[in-house]
Amino acid sequence: MLCQFSFQNFKSYKEETTFDLQATTISEFKDSLIIKDKCSELLPISVIYGPNGGGKTNLIKALSCLITTVVRPIHELGSTRKSLILQQRITAEPFLFDAVSKEEPTEFQIFFRTEEYEYRYYLGIFKDEISAETLDRKSIGGKKPAHIFYRENNEISLGTILKNEKVNTSINSKMPFLSFLAINYNIPVIAEVQEWFESCIIRNYANPMAEMQIMVSNDDEIKKQIIMLLNEMGIDVDDYRFDDKEEQLYMKRTIEGVEYELPFDHESDGTRKLIAALPVMLVALKEGRLVIIDELDAKLHPKLLRYVISMFKNPKINKHGAQLLFTSHDMATMKNSVFRRDEIWFAALNEKHSSEIYSLYEIRREDNERVNSTAAFDKQYLEGRYGADPYLQNMLSGGEWI
């Protein structure tokens, strides 16, 4: 489970930026939180709003960049331990509107939790080479973290666990040491970290090809669940089948006693999107995975988006601590009946043309009080109370068109 992600000097982000999925002490939707003894409570879902060009997608790309940098070499050499659902690799590009930043490394730090341990992993990348890398862990409820390894360029310092394994420290400057260890050794601590990274699901629904990349299951139980959920969401489908010869998915419907089949590419945009996304969501919920999606709301009706959100927020469905992180433009779901205040984040450019993020929980009103949990989040956002969006402000105030 993802607890916290920090990064700096990546694309439109210059300064250190922290995205936090650790729940604050607010009372709303307490029963939806991911709870474990001796640990901070975690959010099952987070959404990022903001104007075009504000940095929503680049935040998703930063997290995706870290994950794919670790996983890609493992996958290419056939050493993966879990089934992968990844997009293409994203390269680490520094902030370019500054003479100093473009000559400095891009830095990532991630804090995540498994059943028994909490891990912190740091990775620095400069011109496609690893400039620094660190992995630490501590037992849940423990106080002192154990040092697994530390790397500065190609100089690597090993903690006790790896010293006992007598691992090789001579590696390619472009490969993370974590990936190297996962490929070449069977060390339980490394295997656990590797499996966590591989379990992350990355999708980009701003890319039209993503909705054509579908997972089809012939497992009767999973198939039954997918069909049931589609019908609950208002998509009347009796069955589906995949034709191996034609490499085509067909959706089956019965109308007035007659069975019809419709090719997948003949379905509506929203139906195709949902059929492509739903199996991914079910895998995540079943296995407790992190799902990272850019523009989940694209071509998806707000009612269907709410349904997807509700599955992750329902502990009877989300039994294994799955998490959903996505970007959205959809104001219809920016409601206090859908999200906690700490689940809503905003991305926007500052006066130096660098992106910043902040949660709704962090925003203070003019009287220095936090935004009320009963506020009309969508209305106040459109009024510019959660951060200036000149385009929206001009529209709402009757500003002149140029």
CSV table of N, CA and C in Angstrom, one decimal, residues 188-345:
chain,number,residue,atom,x,y,z
A,188,PRO,N,14.7,-12.6,0.0
A,188,PRO,CA,13.3,-12.3,0.4
A,188,PRO,C,13.0,-10.9,0.5
A,189,VAL,N,13.9,-10.0,1.1
A,189,VAL,CA,13.5,-8.6,1.2
A,189,VAL,C,13.4,-7.9,-0.1
A,190,ILE,N,14.3,-8.3,-1.0
A,190,ILE,CA,14.3,-7.7,-2.4
A,190,ILE,C,13.1,-8.2,-3.2
A,191,ALA,N,12.8,-9.5,-3.0
A,191,ALA,CA,11.6,-10.1,-3.7
A,191,ALA,C,10.3,-9.4,-3.2
A,192,GLU,N,10.2,-9.0,-2.0
A,192,GLU,CA,9.0,-8.4,-1.5
A,192,GLU,C,8.9,-7.0,-2.1
A,193,VAL,N,10.0,-6.2,-2.1
A,193,VAL,CA,9.9,-4.9,-2.7
A,193,VAL,C,9.6,-5.0,-4.2
A,194,GLN,N,10.3,-6.0,-4.9
A,194,GLN,CA,10.1,-6.2,-6.3
A,194,GLN,C,8.6,-6.4,-6.6
A,195,GLU,N,8.0,-7.3,-5.8
A,195,GLU,CA,6.6,-7.7,-6.0
A,195,GLU,C,5.7,-6.5,-5.8
A,196,TRP,N,6.0,-5.6,-4.9
A,196,TRP,CA,5.2,-4.4,-4.7
A,196,TRP,C,5.2,-3.5,-5.9
A,197,PHE,N,6.4,-3.3,-6.4
A,197,PHE,CA,6.5,-2.4,-7.6
A,197,PHE,C,5.8,-3.0,-8.8
A,198,GLU,N,5.9,-4.4,-8.9
A,198,GLU,CA,5.3,-5.0,-10.1
A,198,GLU,C,3.8,-5.1,-9.9
A,199,SER,N,3.3,-5.0,-8.7
A,199,SER,CA,1.8,-5.0,-8.5
A,199,SER,C,1.1,-3.7,-8.9
A,200,CYS,N,1.9,-2.6,-9.1
A,200,CYS,CA,1.3,-1.3,-9.4
A,200,CYS,C,0.7,-1.4,-10.9
A,201,ILE,N,-0.5,-0.9,-11.0
A,201,ILE,CA,-1.1,-0.9,-12.3
A,201,ILE,C,-1.1,0.5,-12.8
A,202,ILE,N,-0.6,0.7,-14.0
A,202,ILE,CA,-0.5,2.1,-14.6
A,202,ILE,C,-1.3,2.1,-15.9
A,203,ARG,N,-2.3,3.0,-16.0
A,203,ARG,CA,-3.1,3.2,-17.2
A,203,ARG,C,-3.2,4.7,-17.6
A,204,ASN,N,-3.3,5.0,-18.9
A,204,ASN,CA,-3.5,6.3,-19.3
A,204,ASN,C,-4.7,6.4,-20.2
A,205,TYR,N,-5.9,6.8,-19.7
A,205,TYR,CA,-7.0,6.8,-20.6
A,205,TYR,C,-7.2,8.1,-21.4
A,206,ALA,N,-6.1,9.0,-21.3
A,206,ALA,CA,-6.0,10.1,-22.3
A,206,ALA,C,-5.5,9.5,-23.6
A,207,ASN,N,-5.0,8.3,-23.6
A,207,ASN,CA,-4.5,7.6,-24.8
A,207,ASN,C,-5.6,6.7,-25.3
A,208,PRO,N,-6.1,7.0,-26.5
A,208,PRO,CA,-7.2,6.2,-27.0
A,208,PRO,C,-6.9,4.7,-27.1
A,209,MET,N,-5.6,4.3,-27.2
A,209,MET,CA,-5.2,2.9,-27.3
A,209,MET,C,-5.5,2.2,-26.0
A,210,ALA,N,-5.5,2.9,-24.9
A,210,ALA,CA,-5.7,2.2,-23.6
A,210,ALA,C,-7.0,1.5,-23.5
A,211,GLU,N,-8.1,2.1,-24.1
A,211,GLU,CA,-9.4,1.5,-23.9
A,211,GLU,C,-9.5,0.3,-24.9
A,212,MET,N,-8.6,0.1,-25.8
A,212,MET,CA,-8.6,-1.0,-26.7
A,212,MET,C,-7.8,-2.2,-26.2
A,213,GLN,N,-7.0,-1.9,-25.1
A,213,GLN,CA,-6.2,-2.9,-24.5
A,213,GLN,C,-7.0,-3.5,-23.4
A,214,ILE,N,-7.6,-4.6,-23.6
A,214,ILE,CA,-8.5,-5.2,-22.6
A,214,ILE,C,-8.0,-6.5,-22.1
A,215,MET,N,-8.4,-6.8,-20.8
A,215,MET,CA,-8.1,-8.0,-20.2
A,215,MET,C,-9.4,-8.9,-20.3
A,216,VAL,N,-9.2,-10.1,-20.8
A,216,VAL,CA,-10.4,-11.0,-20.9
A,216,VAL,C,-10.1,-12.2,-20.0
A,217,SER,N,-11.1,-12.5,-19.2
A,217,SER,CA,-10.9,-13.7,-18.3
A,217,SER,C,-12.0,-14.7,-18.7
A,218,ASN,N,-11.5,-16.0,-18.8
A,218,ASN,CA,-12.4,-17.1,-19.0
A,218,ASN,C,-12.8,-17.8,-17.7
A,219,ASP,N,-12.3,-17.3,-16.6
A,219,ASP,CA,-12.6,-17.8,-15.3
A,219,ASP,C,-14.1,-17.5,-15.1
A,220,ASP,N,-14.9,-18.6,-14.8
A,220,ASP,CA,-16.4,-18.4,-14.7
A,220,ASP,C,-16.8,-17.4,-13.7
A,221,GLU,N,-16.1,-17.5,-12.5
A,221,GLU,CA,-16.4,-16.6,-11.4
A,221,GLU,C,-16.1,-15.1,-11.7
A,222,ILE,N,-14.9,-14.9,-12.3
A,222,ILE,CA,-14.6,-13.5,-12.7
A,222,ILE,C,-15.5,-13.0,-13.8
A,223,LYS,N,-15.7,-13.8,-14.7
A,223,LYS,CA,-16.6,-13.5,-15.9
A,223,LYS,C,-18.0,-13.1,-15.3
A,224,LYS,N,-18.5,-13.9,-14.4
A,224,LYS,CA,-19.8,-13.6,-13.8
A,224,LYS,C,-19.8,-12.3,-13.1
A,225,GLN,N,-18.7,-12.0,-12.4
A,225,GLN,CA,-18.6,-10.8,-11.6
A,225,GLN,C,-18.6,-9.6,-12.6
A,226,ILE,N,-17.8,-9.7,-13.7
A,226,ILE,CA,-17.7,-8.6,-14.6
A,226,ILE,C,-19.1,-8.3,-15.2
A,227,ILE,N,-19.8,-9.3,-15.7
A,227,ILE,CA,-21.1,-9.1,-16.3
A,227,ILE,C,-22.1,-8.6,-15.3
A,228,MET,N,-22.0,-9.0,-14.1
A,228,MET,CA,-22.9,-8.5,-13.0
A,228,MET,C,-22.7,-7.0,-12.8
A,229,LEU,N,-21.4,-6.6,-12.7
A,229,LEU,CA,-21.1,-5.2,-12.5
A,229,LEU,C,-21.5,-4.3,-13.7
A,230,LEU,N,-21.3,-4.8,-14.9
A,230,LEU,CA,-21.7,-4.1,-16.1
A,230,LEU,C,-23.2,-3.8,-16.0
A,231,ASN,N,-24.0,-4.8,-15.7
A,231,ASN,CA,-25.4,-4.6,-15.6
A,231,ASN,C,-25.8,-3.7,-14.5
A,232,GLU,N,-25.1,-3.8,-13.3
A,232,GLU,CA,-25.4,-2.9,-12.2
A,232,GLU,C,-25.1,-1.4,-12.6
A,233,MET,N,-24.2,-1.2,-13.5
A,233,MET,CA,-23.8,0.1,-14.0
A,233,MET,C,-24.7,0.6,-15.2
A,234,GLY,N,-25.7,-0.3,-15.5
A,234,GLY,CA,-26.6,0.1,-16.6
A,234,GLY,C,-26.2,-0.3,-18.0
A,235,ILE,N,-25.2,-1.2,-18.1
A,235,ILE,CA,-24.8,-1.7,-19.4
A,235,ILE,C,-25.4,-3.1,-19.5
A,236,ASP,N,-26.4,-3.2,-20.3
A,236,ASP,CA,-27.1,-4.5,-20.5
A,236,ASP,C,-26.4,-5.5,-21.3
A,237,VAL,N,-25.6,-6.4,-20.7
A,237,VAL,CA,-24.8,-7.4,-21.4
A,237,VAL,C,-25.1,-8.8,-20.7
A,238,ASP,N,-25.3,-9.8,-21.6
A,238,ASP,CA,-25.6,-11.2,-21.1
A,238,ASP,C,-24.3,-12.0,-20.9
A,239,ASP,N,-23.3,-11.7,-21.8
A,239,ASP,CA,-22.1,-12.5,-21.9
A,239,ASP,C,-21.1,-11.9,-22.8
A,240,TYR,N,-19.9,-12.4,-22.8
A,240,TYR,CA,-18.9,-12.0,-23.8
A,240,TYR,C,-18.1,-13.1,-24.2
A,241,ARG,N,-17.5,-13.0,-25.4
A,241,ARG,CA,-16.5,-14.1,-25.8
A,241,ARG,C,-15.4,-13.4,-26.6
A,242,PHE,N,-14.3,-14.0,-26.6
A,242,PHE,CA,-13.1,-13.6,-27.4
A,242,PHE,C,-12.9,-14.6,-28.5
A,243,ASP,N,-12.9,-14.1,-29.7
A,243,ASP,CA,-12.6,-14.9,-30.9
A,243,ASP,C,-11.1,-14.9,-31.2
A,244,ASP,N,-10.4,-16.0,-30.9
A,244,ASP,CA,-9.0,-16.0,-31.1
A,244,ASP,C,-8.6,-15.8,-32.6
A,245,LYS,N,-9.3,-16.4,-33.5
A,245,LYS,CA,-9.0,-16.3,-34.9
A,245,LYS,C,-9.1,-14.8,-35.4
A,246,GLU,N,-10.2,-14.2,-35.0
A,246,GLU,CA,-10.4,-12.8,-35.4
A,246,GLU,C,-9.7,-11.8,-34.5
A,247,GLU,N,-9.3,-12.3,-33.3
A,247,GLU,CA,-8.7,-11.4,-32.3
A,247,GLU,C,-9.7,-10.2,-32.0
A,248,GLN,N,-10.9,-10.6,-31.8
A,248,GLN,CA,-12.0,-9.7,-31.6
A,248,GLN,C,-12.8,-10.1,-30.4
A,249,LEU,N,-13.2,-9.1,-29.5
A,249,LEU,CA,-14.1,-9.4,-28.4
A,249,LEU,C,-15.5,-9.1,-28.8
A,250,TYR,N,-16.4,-10.0,-28.5
A,250,TYR,CA,-17.8,-9.8,-28.8
A,250,TYR,C,-18.6,-9.7,-27.6
A,251,MET,N,-19.6,-8.8,-27.5
A,251,MET,CA,-20.5,-8.6,-26.4
A,251,MET,C,-21.8,-9.2,-26.8
A,252,LYS,N,-22.4,-10.0,-25.9
A,252,LYS,CA,-23.7,-10.7,-26.2
A,252,LYS,C,-24.8,-10.1,-25.5
A,253,ARG,N,-26.0,-9.9,-26.2
A,253,ARG,CA,-27.2,-9.4,-25.6
A,253,ARG,C,-28.4,-10.1,-26.1
A,254,THR,N,-29.4,-10.3,-25.3
A,254,THR,CA,-30.6,-10.9,-25.7
A,254,THR,C,-31.7,-9.9,-25.8
A,255,ILE,N,-32.3,-9.7,-26.9
A,255,ILE,CA,-33.4,-8.7,-27.2
A,255,ILE,C,-34.6,-9.4,-27.7
A,256,GLU,N,-35.7,-9.4,-27.0
A,256,GLU,CA,-36.9,-10.0,-27.3
A,256,GLU,C,-36.7,-11.5,-27.7
A,257,GLY,N,-35.9,-12.2,-26.9
A,257,GLY,CA,-35.7,-13.6,-27.0
A,257,GLY,C,-34.7,-14.0,-28.0
A,258,VAL,N,-34.1,-13.0,-28.7
A,258,VAL,CA,-33.1,-13.3,-29.8
A,258,VAL,C,-31.7,-12.8,-29.3
A,259,GLU,N,-30.7,-13.7,-29.4
A,259,GLU,CA,-29.4,-13.3,-29.0
A,259,GLU,C,-28.6,-12.6,-30.1
A,260,TYR,N,-27.9,-11.5,-29.7
A,260,TYR,CA,-27.1,-10.8,-30.7
A,260,TYR,C,-25.7,-10.6,-30.2
A,261,GLU,N,-24.8,-10.5,-31.1
A,261,GLU,CA,-23.4,-10.3,-30.7
A,261,GLU,C,-22.9,-9.0,-31.4
A,262,LEU,N,-22.2,-8.1,-30.7
A,262,LEU,CA,-21.8,-6.9,-31.2
A,262,LEU,C,-20.2,-6.8,-31.0
A,263,PRO,N,-19.5,-6.5,-32.0
A,263,PRO,CA,-18.0,-6.4,-31.9
A,263,PRO,C,-17.7,-5.3,-30.9
A,264,PHE,N,-16.6,-5.5,-30.1
A,264,PHE,CA,-16.2,-4.5,-29.1
A,264,PHE,C,-16.1,-3.1,-29.6
A,265,ASP,N,-15.5,-3.0,-30.8
A,265,ASP,CA,-15.2,-1.7,-31.3
A,265,ASP,C,-16.5,-1.0,-31.9
A,266,HIS,N,-17.6,-1.7,-31.8
A,266,HIS,CA,-18.9,-1.1,-32.2
A,266,HIS,C,-19.6,-0.5,-30.9
A,267,GLU,N,-19.1,-0.8,-29.8
A,267,GLU,CA,-19.7,-0.3,-28.5
A,267,GLU,C,-19.5,1.2,-28.4
A,268,SER,N,-20.3,1.9,-27.5
A,268,SER,CA,-20.1,3.3,-27.3
A,268,SER,C,-18.7,3.6,-26.6
A,269,ASP,N,-18.3,4.8,-26.7
A,269,ASP,CA,-17.0,5.2,-26.1
A,269,ASP,C,-17.0,4.8,-24.6
A,270,GLY,N,-18.1,5.2,-23.9
A,270,GLY,CA,-18.1,5.0,-22.5
A,270,GLY,C,-18.2,3.5,-22.1
A,271,THR,N,-18.9,2.7,-22.9
A,271,THR,CA,-19.0,1.2,-22.7
A,271,THR,C,-17.6,0.6,-22.9
A,272,ARG,N,-16.9,1.0,-24.0
A,272,ARG,CA,-15.6,0.5,-24.3
A,272,ARG,C,-14.6,0.8,-23.1
A,273,LYS,N,-14.7,2.0,-22.7
A,273,LYS,CA,-13.8,2.5,-21.6
A,273,LYS,C,-14.1,1.6,-20.3
A,274,LEU,N,-15.3,1.4,-20.0
A,274,LEU,CA,-15.7,0.7,-18.8
A,274,LEU,C,-15.3,-0.8,-18.9
A,275,ILE,N,-15.5,-1.4,-20.0
A,275,ILE,CA,-15.2,-2.8,-20.2
A,275,ILE,C,-13.7,-3.0,-20.2
A,276,ALA,N,-12.9,-2.0,-20.7
A,276,ALA,CA,-11.5,-2.0,-20.6
A,276,ALA,C,-11.0,-1.8,-19.2
A,277,ALA,N,-11.6,-0.9,-18.4
A,277,ALA,CA,-11.2,-0.6,-17.1
A,277,ALA,C,-11.6,-1.5,-16.0
A,278,LEU,N,-12.8,-2.1,-16.1
A,278,LEU,CA,-13.4,-2.9,-15.0
A,278,LEU,C,-12.6,-4.1,-14.7
A,279,PRO,N,-12.1,-4.9,-15.6
A,279,PRO,CA,-11.3,-6.1,-15.2
A,279,PRO,C,-10.0,-5.7,-14.5
A,280,VAL,N,-9.4,-4.5,-14.8
A,280,VAL,CA,-8.2,-4.0,-14.2
A,280,VAL,C,-8.6,-3.7,-12.7
A,281,MET,N,-9.7,-3.0,-12.5
A,281,MET,CA,-10.2,-2.7,-11.2
A,281,MET,C,-10.4,-3.9,-10.3
A,282,LEU,N,-11.0,-4.9,-10.9
A,282,LEU,CA,-11.3,-6.1,-10.2
A,282,LEU,C,-10.1,-6.9,-9.8
A,283,VAL,N,-9.1,-6.9,-10.6
A,283,VAL,CA,-7.8,-7.5,-10.3
A,283,VAL,C,-7.2,-6.8,-9.1
A,284,ALA,N,-7.2,-5.4,-9.2
A,284,ALA,CA,-6.6,-4.6,-8.1
A,284,ALA,C,-7.4,-4.9,-6.8
A,285,LEU,N,-8.7,-4.9,-6.8
A,285,LEU,CA,-9.4,-5.1,-5.6
A,285,LEU,C,-9.2,-6.6,-5.0
A,286,LYS,N,-9.1,-7.5,-5.9
A,286,LYS,CA,-8.9,-8.9,-5.5
A,286,LYS,C,-7.5,-9.1,-4.8
A,287,GLU,N,-6.5,-8.4,-5.4
A,287,GLU,CA,-5.1,-8.6,-4.9
A,287,GLU,C,-4.5,-7.5,-4.1
A,288,GLY,N,-5.3,-6.4,-3.8
A,288,GLY,CA,-4.8,-5.3,-3.0
A,288,GLY,C,-3.7,-4.5,-3.7
A,289,ARG,N,-3.9,-4.2,-5.0
A,289,ARG,CA,-3.0,-3.5,-5.8
A,289,ARG,C,-3.2,-2.0,-5.8
A,290,LEU,N,-2.2,-1.2,-6.2
A,290,LEU,CA,-2.3,0.2,-6.4
A,290,LEU,C,-2.6,0.4,-7.9
A,291,VAL,N,-3.7,1.2,-8.2
A,291,VAL,CA,-4.0,1.5,-9.6
A,291,VAL,C,-3.8,3.0,-9.8
A,292,ILE,N,-3.0,3.4,-10.9
A,292,ILE,CA,-2.7,4.7,-11.2
A,292,ILE,C,-3.2,5.0,-12.6
A,293,ILE,N,-4.2,5.9,-12.7
A,293,ILE,CA,-4.9,6.2,-14.0
A,293,ILE,C,-4.9,7.7,-14.3
A,294,ASP,N,-4.5,8.0,-15.5
A,294,ASP,CA,-4.6,9.4,-15.9
A,294,ASP,C,-5.9,9.5,-16.7
A,295,GLU,N,-6.7,10.5,-16.3
A,295,GLU,CA,-8.0,10.8,-16.9
A,295,GLU,C,-9.0,9.6,-16.9
A,296,LEU,N,-9.2,9.1,-15.7
A,296,LEU,CA,-10.2,8.0,-15.6
A,296,LEU,C,-11.5,8.5,-16.0
A,297,ASP,N,-11.9,9.8,-15.9
A,297,ASP,CA,-13.2,10.2,-16.2
A,297,ASP,C,-13.4,10.4,-17.7
A,298,ALA,N,-12.4,10.3,-18.5
A,298,ALA,CA,-12.5,10.6,-20.0
A,298,ALA,C,-13.5,9.6,-20.6
A,299,LYS,N,-14.6,10.1,-21.2
A,299,LYS,CA,-15.6,9.3,-21.8
A,299,LYS,C,-16.4,8.4,-20.9
A,300,LEU,N,-16.3,8.6,-19.6
A,300,LEU,CA,-17.0,7.8,-18.6
A,300,LEU,C,-18.1,8.7,-17.9
A,301,HIS,N,-19.3,8.2,-17.9
A,301,HIS,CA,-20.4,9.0,-17.3
A,301,HIS,C,-20.1,9.1,-15.8
A,302,PRO,N,-20.4,10.3,-15.3
A,302,PRO,CA,-20.2,10.6,-13.8
A,302,PRO,C,-20.8,9.5,-12.9
A,303,LYS,N,-21.9,8.9,-13.3
A,303,LYS,CA,-22.6,7.9,-12.5
A,303,LYS,C,-21.7,6.6,-12.4
A,304,LEU,N,-21.1,6.3,-13.6
A,304,LEU,CA,-20.2,5.1,-13.7
A,304,LEU,C,-18.9,5.4,-12.9
A,305,LEU,N,-18.4,6.6,-13.0
A,305,LEU,CA,-17.2,7.0,-12.3
A,305,LEU,C,-17.4,6.9,-10.8
A,306,ARG,N,-18.6,7.3,-10.3
A,306,ARG,CA,-18.9,7.2,-8.9
A,306,ARG,C,-19.0,5.8,-8.4
A,307,TYR,N,-19.5,4.9,-9.3
A,307,TYR,CA,-19.6,3.5,-9.0
A,307,TYR,C,-18.2,2.9,-8.8
A,308,VAL,N,-17.3,3.2,-9.7
A,308,VAL,CA,-15.9,2.7,-9.6
A,308,VAL,C,-15.3,3.2,-8.3
A,309,ILE,N,-15.5,4.5,-8.0
A,309,ILE,CA,-14.9,5.1,-6.7
A,309,ILE,C,-15.5,4.4,-5.5
A,310,SER,N,-16.8,4.1,-5.5
A,310,SER,CA,-17.5,3.5,-4.4
A,310,SER,C,-17.0,2.1,-4.1
A,311,MET,N,-16.5,1.4,-5.1
A,311,MET,CA,-15.9,0.0,-4.9
A,311,MET,C,-14.7,0.1,-4.1
A,312,PHE,N,-13.8,1.1,-4.3
A,312,PHE,CA,-12.6,1.2,-3.6
A,312,PHE,C,-12.9,1.7,-2.1
A,313,LYS,N,-13.9,2.5,-2.0
A,313,LYS,CA,-14.2,3.0,-0.7
A,313,LYS,C,-15.1,2.1,0.2
A,314,ASN,N,-15.5,1.0,-0.3
A,314,ASN,CA,-16.3,0.1,0.4
A,314,ASN,C,-15.5,-1.1,0.9
A,315,PRO,N,-15.2,-1.1,2.3
A,315,PRO,CA,-14.4,-2.2,2.8
A,315,PRO,C,-14.9,-3.6,2.7
A,316,LYS,N,-16.2,-3.7,2.4
A,316,LYS,CA,-16.7,-5.1,2.1
A,316,LYS,C,-16.3,-5.6,0.7
A,317,ILE,N,-16.0,-4.6,-0.2
A,317,ILE,CA,-15.5,-5.0,-1.5
A,317,ILE,C,-14.0,-4.9,-1.5
A,318,ASN,N,-13.4,-3.8,-1.0
A,318,ASN,CA,-12.0,-3.6,-1.0
A,318,ASN,C,-11.4,-4.2,0.3
A,319,LYS,N,-11.3,-5.5,0.3
A,319,LYS,CA,-10.9,-6.2,1.5
A,319,LYS,C,-9.4,-6.3,1.7
A,320,HIS,N,-8.6,-6.0,0.7
A,320,HIS,CA,-7.2,-6.2,0.7
A,320,HIS,C,-6.3,-4.9,0.6
A,321,GLY,N,-6.9,-3.8,0.8
A,321,GLY,CA,-6.2,-2.5,0.8
A,321,GLY,C,-5.8,-2.0,-0.6
A,322,ALA,N,-6.6,-2.3,-1.6
A,322,ALA,CA,-6.4,-1.7,-2.9
A,322,ALA,C,-6.5,-0.2,-2.8
A,323,GLN,N,-5.8,0.5,-3.7
A,323,GLN,CA,-5.8,2.0,-3.8
A,323,GLN,C,-6.0,2.5,-5.2
A,324,LEU,N,-6.7,3.5,-5.4
A,324,LEU,CA,-6.9,4.1,-6.7
A,324,LEU,C,-6.5,5.6,-6.7
A,325,LEU,N,-5.6,5.9,-7.5
A,325,LEU,CA,-5.1,7.3,-7.7
A,325,LEU,C,-5.3,7.7,-9.1
A,326,PHE,N,-6.1,8.8,-9.3
A,326,PHE,CA,-6.4,9.2,-10.7
A,326,PHE,C,-6.5,10.7,-10.8
A,327,THR,N,-6.4,11.2,-12.1
A,327,THR,CA,-6.6,12.6,-12.4
A,327,THR,C,-8.0,12.7,-13.0
A,328,SER,N,-8.6,13.9,-12.9
A,328,SER,CA,-10.0,14.1,-13.4
A,328,SER,C,-10.2,15.5,-13.7
A,329,HIS,N,-11.2,15.8,-14.6
A,329,HIS,CA,-11.7,17.1,-14.9
A,329,HIS,C,-13.2,17.1,-14.5
A,330,ASP,N,-13.7,16.0,-14.0
A,330,ASP,CA,-15.1,15.9,-13.7
A,330,ASP,C,-15.6,16.5,-12.5
A,331,MET,N,-16.3,17.6,-12.6
A,331,MET,CA,-16.8,18.4,-11.4
A,331,MET,C,-17.9,17.7,-10.7
A,332,ALA,N,-18.6,16.8,-11.5
A,332,ALA,CA,-19.8,16.2,-11.0
A,332,ALA,C,-19.5,15.2,-9.8
A,333,THR,N,-18.3,14.8,-9.7
A,333,THR,CA,-17.9,13.9,-8.6
A,333,THR,C,-17.1,14.6,-7.5
A,334,MET,N,-16.8,15.9,-7.7
A,334,MET,CA,-16.1,16.7,-6.6
A,334,MET,C,-17.1,17.1,-5.6
A,335,LYS,N,-17.6,16.1,-4.8
A,335,LYS,CA,-18.6,16.3,-3.8
A,335,LYS,C,-18.2,15.8,-2.4
A,336,ASN,N,-18.8,16.4,-1.4
A,336,ASN,CA,-18.5,15.9,-0.1
A,336,ASN,C,-19.2,14.6,0.2
A,337,SER,N,-20.1,14.2,-0.7
A,337,SER,CA,-20.8,12.9,-0.6
A,337,SER,C,-20.0,11.8,-1.2
A,338,VAL,N,-18.9,12.2,-1.9
A,338,VAL,CA,-18.1,11.2,-2.6
A,338,VAL,C,-16.7,11.1,-2.0
A,339,PHE,N,-16.1,12.3,-1.7
A,339,PHE,CA,-14.7,12.3,-1.2
A,339,PHE,C,-14.5,12.9,0.2
A,340,ARG,N,-13.5,12.5,0.9
A,340,ARG,CA,-13.0,13.2,2.1
A,340,ARG,C,-12.2,14.4,1.6
A,341,ARG,N,-12.0,15.4,2.4
A,341,ARG,CA,-11.2,16.5,2.0
A,341,ARG,C,-9.7,16.2,1.7
A,342,ASP,N,-9.2,15.2,2.4
A,342,ASP,CA,-7.8,14.8,2.2
A,342,ASP,C,-7.6,13.9,1.0
A,343,GLU,N,-8.7,13.5,0.4
A,343,GLU,CA,-8.7,12.7,-0.9
A,343,GLU,C,-8.7,13.5,-2.1
A,344,ILE,N,-9.0,14.8,-2.0
A,344,ILE,CA,-9.0,15.7,-3.1
A,344,ILE,C,-7.7,16.5,-3.2
A,345,TRP,N,-7.0,16.5,-4.3
A,345,TRP,CA,-5.8,17.3,-4.5
A,345,TRP,C,-5.9,18.2,-5.7
